[in-house]
Amino acid sequence: GRLVENRLGCDGLLDDFRISKGTRDFTTIPTAPLKQDEQTLVLLPFDTSDQIQVSAQSAPEKERDHWGKESVGFNQPVEATSDNRWQQTEIGTWLASTVPLPTGPVKKGLSIRVGQNKASTICYDTKNGKVRGIWSNGFLKPSPERFGLIRAPSPIGQIHFSSAEGPGWNQPFQFIGSHVNQNRVTLEYRIGETTVFDSPWLETSPEHTCFTRTFEIGPGETPLELFVATAGEVKTSASQPHQFITTKQKAPVRIGCVGGTDIQSRISTDKEQGTASFVIPPRKTTQRFLIYYQINPELKPKPASNAPALSVPTSLQTQLIPGPPHWTKILTTKGLLSQNNAPYVVDTLTIPHENPYRALFFISGHDFLDNGDLAVSTVHGDVWLVSGVDADLNELKWKRFATGLFQPLGLKVVNNKIYV
């Protein structure tokens, strides 16, 4: 090379160095250096170091605005789609979504309203089978940006307890679904080979305020371990052997167990990776017990040291029976038949944008049931049933069927069952 002249160069067989995009298909061996063309990004001739040529195409690609003209064909700033209508929608008893919490986001969260006035919330992680957060005086507030679809809804109210991401049980967890009876929701899942029913609620009295989880666990030959917090988040209670006290919250929360006399509490010695848990021994029959989170809403120095007077229901089976429909109003619209006399025409089903639930209709999927009724899903988590889809479309009857789903982007009816 041209080391003596202190410049780029070569007296050997190399004429130039180039970076090109794509591939070059040579049918014959070139007899001279290739000239710069549209495929050339960088060209370094070794004989003329002062003529280094860099194409503008070699610059890093500019990051595209996800909603900008280069992506969607027109400019659509965030301000143009700021819309808080979802905040005004009557969402229902629960909402599946990502949930931001102080200890990290719940990626597959299921937030459930609890209590007689439905003013408090328990948030489950349906991926790991763990309660990640509890709060009072509110539910979730959707973001107004992009109609509430690009940011996770945020908890409203006072967060009393938040736990880090991690497994909720010592065996594989499989979420099956939920059962709804009026204001009560009961989750069904499997821990290993054992079926578990888990029903959250809020118990209040002049003496205590407790978020509760009522469990009904089937028989099993192996012990189960229910993780409620990381070891570094709690300490044991001196007055109650089966009770933990949180140490990270401004107002301590007491986590305890009622029922299940053989259930033991345990804290791992590893404060960083360890867990606080309740161990359920092997069972020959169905076992029922209750886990409570006793909060201190008045921000007293600490809650009462005695365990709250809570009772365990005899069975959760009655709560598995579907209750009366929650969404009972029938909304009627009139469709519009095409007036074109052509082989292919488009009829219009009129959507009830004005409705008592203030529900949004960003329709994402549809399919037909066996009786000819139409099932329609919306991006904001609803499923509607539509009857009257016939030859004249004179009377379309819309009924809200389900709510609280996480952005269903499609709907399919299989064996007359609706899937999203």
XYZ file of C-alpha atoms in Angstrom:
420
model
C 0.000 0.000 0.000
C 0.922 3.698 0.018
C 2.270 3.731 3.544
C 5.247 5.968 2.649
C 3.051 8.632 1.062
C 0.658 8.347 4.033
C -2.360 8.008 1.818
C -4.735 5.320 0.669
C -3.459 3.251 -2.225
C -2.254 -0.085 -3.505
C 0.425 -1.172 -5.985
C -0.874 -4.721 -6.146
C -3.786 -6.353 -7.896
C -6.488 -4.304 -6.109
C -7.778 -1.350 -8.169
C -10.557 -0.143 -5.931
C -12.795 -1.043 -3.004
C -16.521 -0.656 -3.386
C -19.714 -1.420 -1.485
C -22.728 -2.100 -3.683
C -26.332 -2.902 -2.982
C -27.749 -6.073 -4.436
C -25.674 -8.561 -6.421
C -23.807 -8.198 -9.708
C -24.113 -10.944 -12.291
C -20.905 -11.028 -14.376
C -21.118 -13.065 -17.575
C -17.489 -12.212 -18.412
C -14.523 -11.146 -16.306
C -14.192 -7.317 -16.369
C -11.032 -5.989 -18.058
C -11.191 -2.603 -16.285
C -12.477 -1.239 -12.965
C -16.225 -0.838 -12.872
C -17.539 2.680 -13.058
C -19.771 4.106 -10.383
C -23.434 3.347 -11.071
C -26.762 3.342 -9.226
C -25.812 0.170 -7.341
C -22.634 1.721 -5.912
C -22.850 2.946 -2.321
C -19.132 3.565 -1.566
C -16.200 3.657 -4.039
C -12.544 3.926 -2.901
C -10.108 4.058 -5.877
C -6.634 3.180 -4.547
C -4.785 5.157 -7.265
C -6.665 8.403 -6.620
C -7.285 8.600 -2.888
C -8.606 12.146 -3.171
C -11.563 10.921 -5.208
C -13.385 8.827 -2.619
C -17.013 8.710 -3.693
C -19.842 8.034 -1.226
C -23.402 7.700 -2.480
C -26.237 9.389 -0.606
C -27.896 5.975 -0.536
C -25.216 4.750 1.885
C -26.510 6.964 4.708
C -28.531 5.218 7.449
C -32.192 5.000 6.576
C -34.237 7.691 8.245
C -36.522 6.328 10.916
C -40.036 6.421 9.563
C -42.949 7.815 11.472
C -45.184 4.829 12.148
C -48.249 6.953 11.377
C -46.589 9.319 8.875
C -46.998 9.780 5.152
C -44.245 7.307 4.270
C -46.126 4.558 6.119
C -49.818 5.217 5.549
C -49.754 7.591 2.578
C -50.820 10.711 4.448
C -49.729 12.695 7.489
C -51.643 11.845 10.651
C -50.143 13.506 13.737
C -51.002 12.153 17.179
C -53.001 15.288 17.924
C -55.371 14.501 15.053
C -56.419 11.207 16.667
C -56.510 12.301 20.304
C -59.905 11.004 21.363
C -61.073 10.305 24.921
C -64.397 8.656 24.049
C -63.193 5.268 25.337
C -62.772 6.871 28.771
C -66.516 7.545 28.708
C -67.514 4.029 27.605
C -69.254 1.692 30.034
C -66.625 -1.028 29.816
C -68.071 -3.575 32.234
C -66.816 -5.664 35.155
C -63.373 -6.432 33.775
C -60.873 -5.496 31.076
C -58.067 -7.559 29.570
C -55.058 -5.373 28.750
C -51.467 -4.590 29.553
C -51.442 -2.800 32.928
C -48.595 -0.485 34.044
C -47.797 -0.950 37.750
C -44.994 0.372 40.006
C -43.324 -3.069 39.997
C -43.476 -3.433 36.208
C -46.113 -3.943 33.525
C -48.583 -6.823 33.617
C -48.283 -8.016 30.026
C -51.409 -10.201 30.059
C -53.424 -8.428 32.703
C -57.040 -9.036 33.657
C -58.362 -6.213 35.842
C -61.577 -7.098 37.711
C -63.864 -4.714 39.565
C -64.717 -5.945 43.080
C -67.012 -4.853 45.903
C -70.688 -4.016 46.073
C -70.166 -0.642 44.375
C -67.478 -2.039 41.998
C -65.137 0.809 42.968
C -62.037 -1.313 43.681
C -59.876 -3.473 41.421
C -57.793 -6.654 41.545
C -55.372 -7.211 38.652
C -54.395 -10.776 37.682
C -51.523 -11.876 35.482
C -53.228 -14.518 33.326
C -49.899 -15.700 31.939
C -48.458 -16.641 35.336
C -51.554 -17.005 37.538
C -50.602 -14.301 40.012
C -52.280 -11.254 41.552
C -50.018 -8.376 40.518
C -51.887 -5.371 41.921
C -54.814 -4.158 44.003
C -56.189 -0.623 44.169
C -59.263 1.248 45.375
C -61.340 4.252 44.263
C -61.128 3.498 40.576
C -60.623 1.121 37.679
C -58.599 1.878 34.532
C -58.261 5.029 32.438
C -57.614 4.555 28.710
C -55.202 6.931 27.013
C -56.747 9.400 24.530
C -53.844 8.900 22.074
C -54.768 7.033 18.883
C -58.259 6.354 20.271
C -56.722 4.627 23.312
C -55.164 1.819 21.268
C -51.401 2.472 21.427
C -50.928 2.958 25.179
C -51.999 0.708 28.024
C -54.863 1.894 30.260
C -53.560 3.190 33.610
C -54.925 2.358 37.084
C -57.078 5.050 38.701
C -57.121 5.473 42.465
C -54.842 4.400 45.308
C -52.594 1.408 44.633
C -52.255 -0.592 47.858
C -50.196 -3.546 46.629
C -48.062 -4.292 43.595
C -45.883 -7.350 43.075
C -43.123 -8.065 40.585
C -43.568 -10.339 37.571
C -43.032 -14.011 38.253
C -44.809 -17.353 38.579
C -47.928 -17.513 40.727
C -47.593 -21.219 41.484
C -44.899 -23.863 41.793
C -46.374 -25.920 38.943
C -47.328 -25.085 35.341
C -50.260 -22.690 35.075
C -52.964 -22.856 32.379
C -55.703 -20.230 32.304
C -59.061 -21.712 31.245
C -61.443 -18.771 31.476
C -63.870 -16.919 33.705
C -67.415 -17.440 34.976
C -69.700 -14.464 35.615
C -72.696 -14.384 37.929
C -74.024 -10.847 38.356
C -71.190 -8.829 39.984
C -68.992 -11.817 40.842
C -66.273 -13.190 38.570
C -64.704 -16.608 39.194
C -61.540 -17.586 37.346
C -60.902 -21.179 36.333
C -57.407 -22.518 35.691
C -55.238 -25.598 36.071
C -52.145 -25.953 38.227
C -50.426 -29.042 36.885
C -53.283 -31.566 36.806
C -55.367 -29.806 39.472
C -58.402 -27.644 38.660
C -58.610 -24.399 40.639
C -61.447 -21.890 40.990
C -60.421 -18.437 42.235
C -62.995 -15.715 42.976
C -61.834 -12.170 43.900
C -63.902 -9.771 45.993
C -63.770 -6.886 48.473
C -64.926 -7.382 52.077
C -65.562 -4.265 54.148
C -66.703 -3.689 57.727
C -66.089 -1.082 60.449
C -63.123 -3.198 61.574
C -61.396 -4.052 58.291
C -61.148 -3.589 54.530
C -59.870 -6.680 52.742
C -59.387 -7.677 49.132
C -60.023 -11.423 49.057
C -59.475 -14.449 46.845
C -61.734 -17.413 47.596
C -60.218 -20.699 46.414
C -61.728 -24.063 45.606
C -58.965 -26.547 44.786
C -59.588 -30.075 43.594
C -57.998 -33.244 44.981
C -54.337 -33.870 44.262
C -51.460 -36.069 45.399
C -48.799 -33.352 45.292
C -48.510 -30.180 47.387
C -49.179 -26.842 45.723
C -47.420 -23.593 46.529
C -49.176 -20.263 45.951
C -46.718 -17.358 45.535
C -48.134 -14.032 46.738
C -45.035 -11.782 46.765
C -41.253 -11.806 46.468
C -39.337 -12.411 49.678
C -37.912 -8.899 49.671
C -41.386 -7.314 49.579
C -42.730 -8.730 52.858
C -41.885 -9.837 56.382
C -43.623 -12.275 58.712
C -46.176 -11.140 61.277
C -45.198 -11.592 64.908
C -48.820 -11.876 66.043
C -50.210 -14.063 63.249
C -48.242 -17.134 62.096
C -49.950 -17.355 58.678
C -49.663 -13.697 57.755
C -47.207 -11.520 55.809
C -46.764 -7.749 56.069
C -45.609 -5.764 53.061
C -42.567 -3.531 53.548
C -42.441 -1.567 50.275
C -45.788 0.248 50.451
C -46.308 3.510 52.355
C -49.209 1.873 54.213
C -48.446 -1.798 55.004
C -50.748 -4.500 53.665
C -51.291 -7.725 55.580
C -51.579 -10.876 53.462
C -53.052 -13.868 55.251
C -55.010 -17.094 54.953
C -58.377 -18.118 56.406
C -59.527 -21.745 56.310
C -57.405 -24.691 55.271
C -55.934 -25.505 58.686
C -53.043 -27.471 57.173
C -51.917 -24.621 54.908
C -48.519 -23.219 55.914
C -46.888 -19.882 55.117
C -43.263 -19.704 54.010
C -40.661 -17.090 53.051
C -37.544 -18.103 51.132
C -34.197 -17.098 52.583
C -33.135 -15.518 49.288
C -34.491 -11.967 49.579
C -33.768 -11.117 45.924
C -35.050 -14.197 44.080
C -37.059 -15.855 46.853
C -40.814 -15.845 47.391
C -43.454 -15.486 50.077
C -45.972 -18.274 49.657
C -48.713 -20.445 51.109
C -48.186 -24.211 50.836
C -51.282 -26.365 50.281
C -50.608 -30.012 51.221
C -51.845 -33.029 49.193
C -55.648 -33.337 49.243
C -58.004 -36.304 49.066
C -61.042 -34.041 48.748
C -61.789 -30.537 47.468
C -60.285 -27.857 49.708
C -61.626 -24.329 50.199
C -59.824 -21.384 51.741
C -59.461 -17.636 51.416
C -56.429 -15.386 50.904
C -56.901 -11.796 52.065
C -55.057 -8.531 51.505
C -55.946 -6.304 54.460
C -55.399 -2.674 53.487
C -55.114 0.493 55.530
C -57.097 3.141 53.618
C -56.841 5.735 56.417
C -53.010 5.545 56.319
C -52.713 4.675 59.987
C -49.228 3.625 61.185
C -50.237 -0.032 60.648
C -53.403 -2.112 60.314
C -54.890 -3.910 63.279
C -52.685 -6.824 64.346
C -55.548 -9.298 64.659
C -56.624 -11.304 61.645
C -59.876 -10.027 60.110
C -63.057 -11.964 60.827
C -63.616 -13.510 57.401
C -65.515 -16.673 56.548
C -64.941 -19.091 53.695
C -67.955 -19.834 51.445
C -69.043 -23.456 51.454
C -68.719 -23.746 47.670
C -68.039 -21.690 44.553
C -70.108 -23.963 42.318
C -73.181 -21.720 42.459
C -71.074 -18.836 41.118
C -70.181 -20.913 38.055
C -73.812 -20.824 36.896
C -74.242 -17.970 34.396
C -76.199 -15.097 35.840
C -78.766 -12.918 34.057
C -77.584 -10.927 31.016
C -75.849 -7.682 31.892
C -76.325 -5.910 28.552
C -80.066 -6.056 27.918
C -80.863 -3.055 25.718
C -81.790 -3.734 22.084
C -80.651 -1.043 19.635
C -82.529 -0.848 16.331
C -81.224 0.537 13.044
C -82.379 0.334 9.426
C -80.068 -0.999 6.751
C -79.629 0.307 3.231
C -80.024 -1.909 0.167
C -77.981 -1.162 -2.919
C -79.980 0.289 -5.814
C -77.555 -0.966 -8.441
C -78.669 -3.724 -10.784
C -75.345 -5.492 -11.108
C -73.905 -8.949 -10.404
C -72.006 -7.569 -7.406
C -73.564 -4.970 -5.112
C -72.891 -3.747 -1.574
C -75.648 -3.389 1.033
C -75.070 -1.327 4.182
C -75.756 -2.368 7.782
C -76.245 0.837 9.769
C -74.171 0.897 12.965
C -75.647 2.305 16.223
C -72.837 4.756 16.909
C -75.143 6.605 19.311
C -75.839 4.081 22.073
C -76.484 4.123 25.847
C -73.139 2.463 26.640
C -71.169 5.073 24.671
C -69.467 2.084 23.058
C -67.156 2.653 20.098
C -67.579 0.777 16.824
C -64.111 0.251 15.336
C -65.279 -3.006 13.751
C -62.567 -5.653 13.462
C -64.342 -8.868 12.492
C -67.656 -10.595 11.836
C -69.192 -13.982 11.124
C -72.632 -15.627 11.039
C -74.277 -17.940 13.565
C -76.386 -20.909 12.512
C -79.642 -18.944 12.841
C -78.399 -16.226 10.488
C -77.580 -13.688 13.194
C -74.371 -11.747 12.777
C -71.609 -11.601 15.412
C -69.455 -8.461 15.259
C -66.258 -7.661 17.186
C -64.762 -4.225 17.820
C -61.154 -3.263 18.482
C -62.081 -1.784 21.869
C -63.110 -5.197 23.176
C -66.833 -5.696 22.458
C -68.805 -8.419 20.700
C -72.284 -7.556 19.401
C -75.054 -9.816 18.066
C -77.101 -8.490 15.154
C -80.428 -9.989 14.060
C -82.599 -8.963 11.137
C -79.872 -9.424 8.515
C -82.364 -10.459 5.830
C -83.502 -9.521 2.328
C -84.792 -6.039 3.204
C -82.693 -4.975 6.255
C -85.657 -2.981 7.566
C -85.011 -3.729 11.243
C -81.501 -4.539 12.444
C -81.420 -5.337 16.166
C -78.079 -4.888 17.902
C -77.384 -6.403 21.329
C -74.124 -6.116 23.228
C -72.959 -9.661 23.976
C -69.486 -9.392 25.541
C -67.051 -6.710 26.693
C -63.595 -6.387 28.217
C -61.636 -8.280 25.551
C -58.136 -7.192 24.550
C -58.246 -5.683 21.063
C -59.928 -8.587 19.216
C -58.708 -8.202 15.642
C -60.897 -10.900 14.151
C -63.944 -13.068 14.855
C -64.869 -16.582 13.736
C -67.865 -18.798 14.467
C -66.969 -22.504 14.815
C -69.688 -25.050 15.675
C -71.957 -22.102 16.487
C -69.506 -20.792 19.105
C -67.922 -17.352 18.840
C -64.127 -17.057 18.898
C -62.088 -13.851 18.724
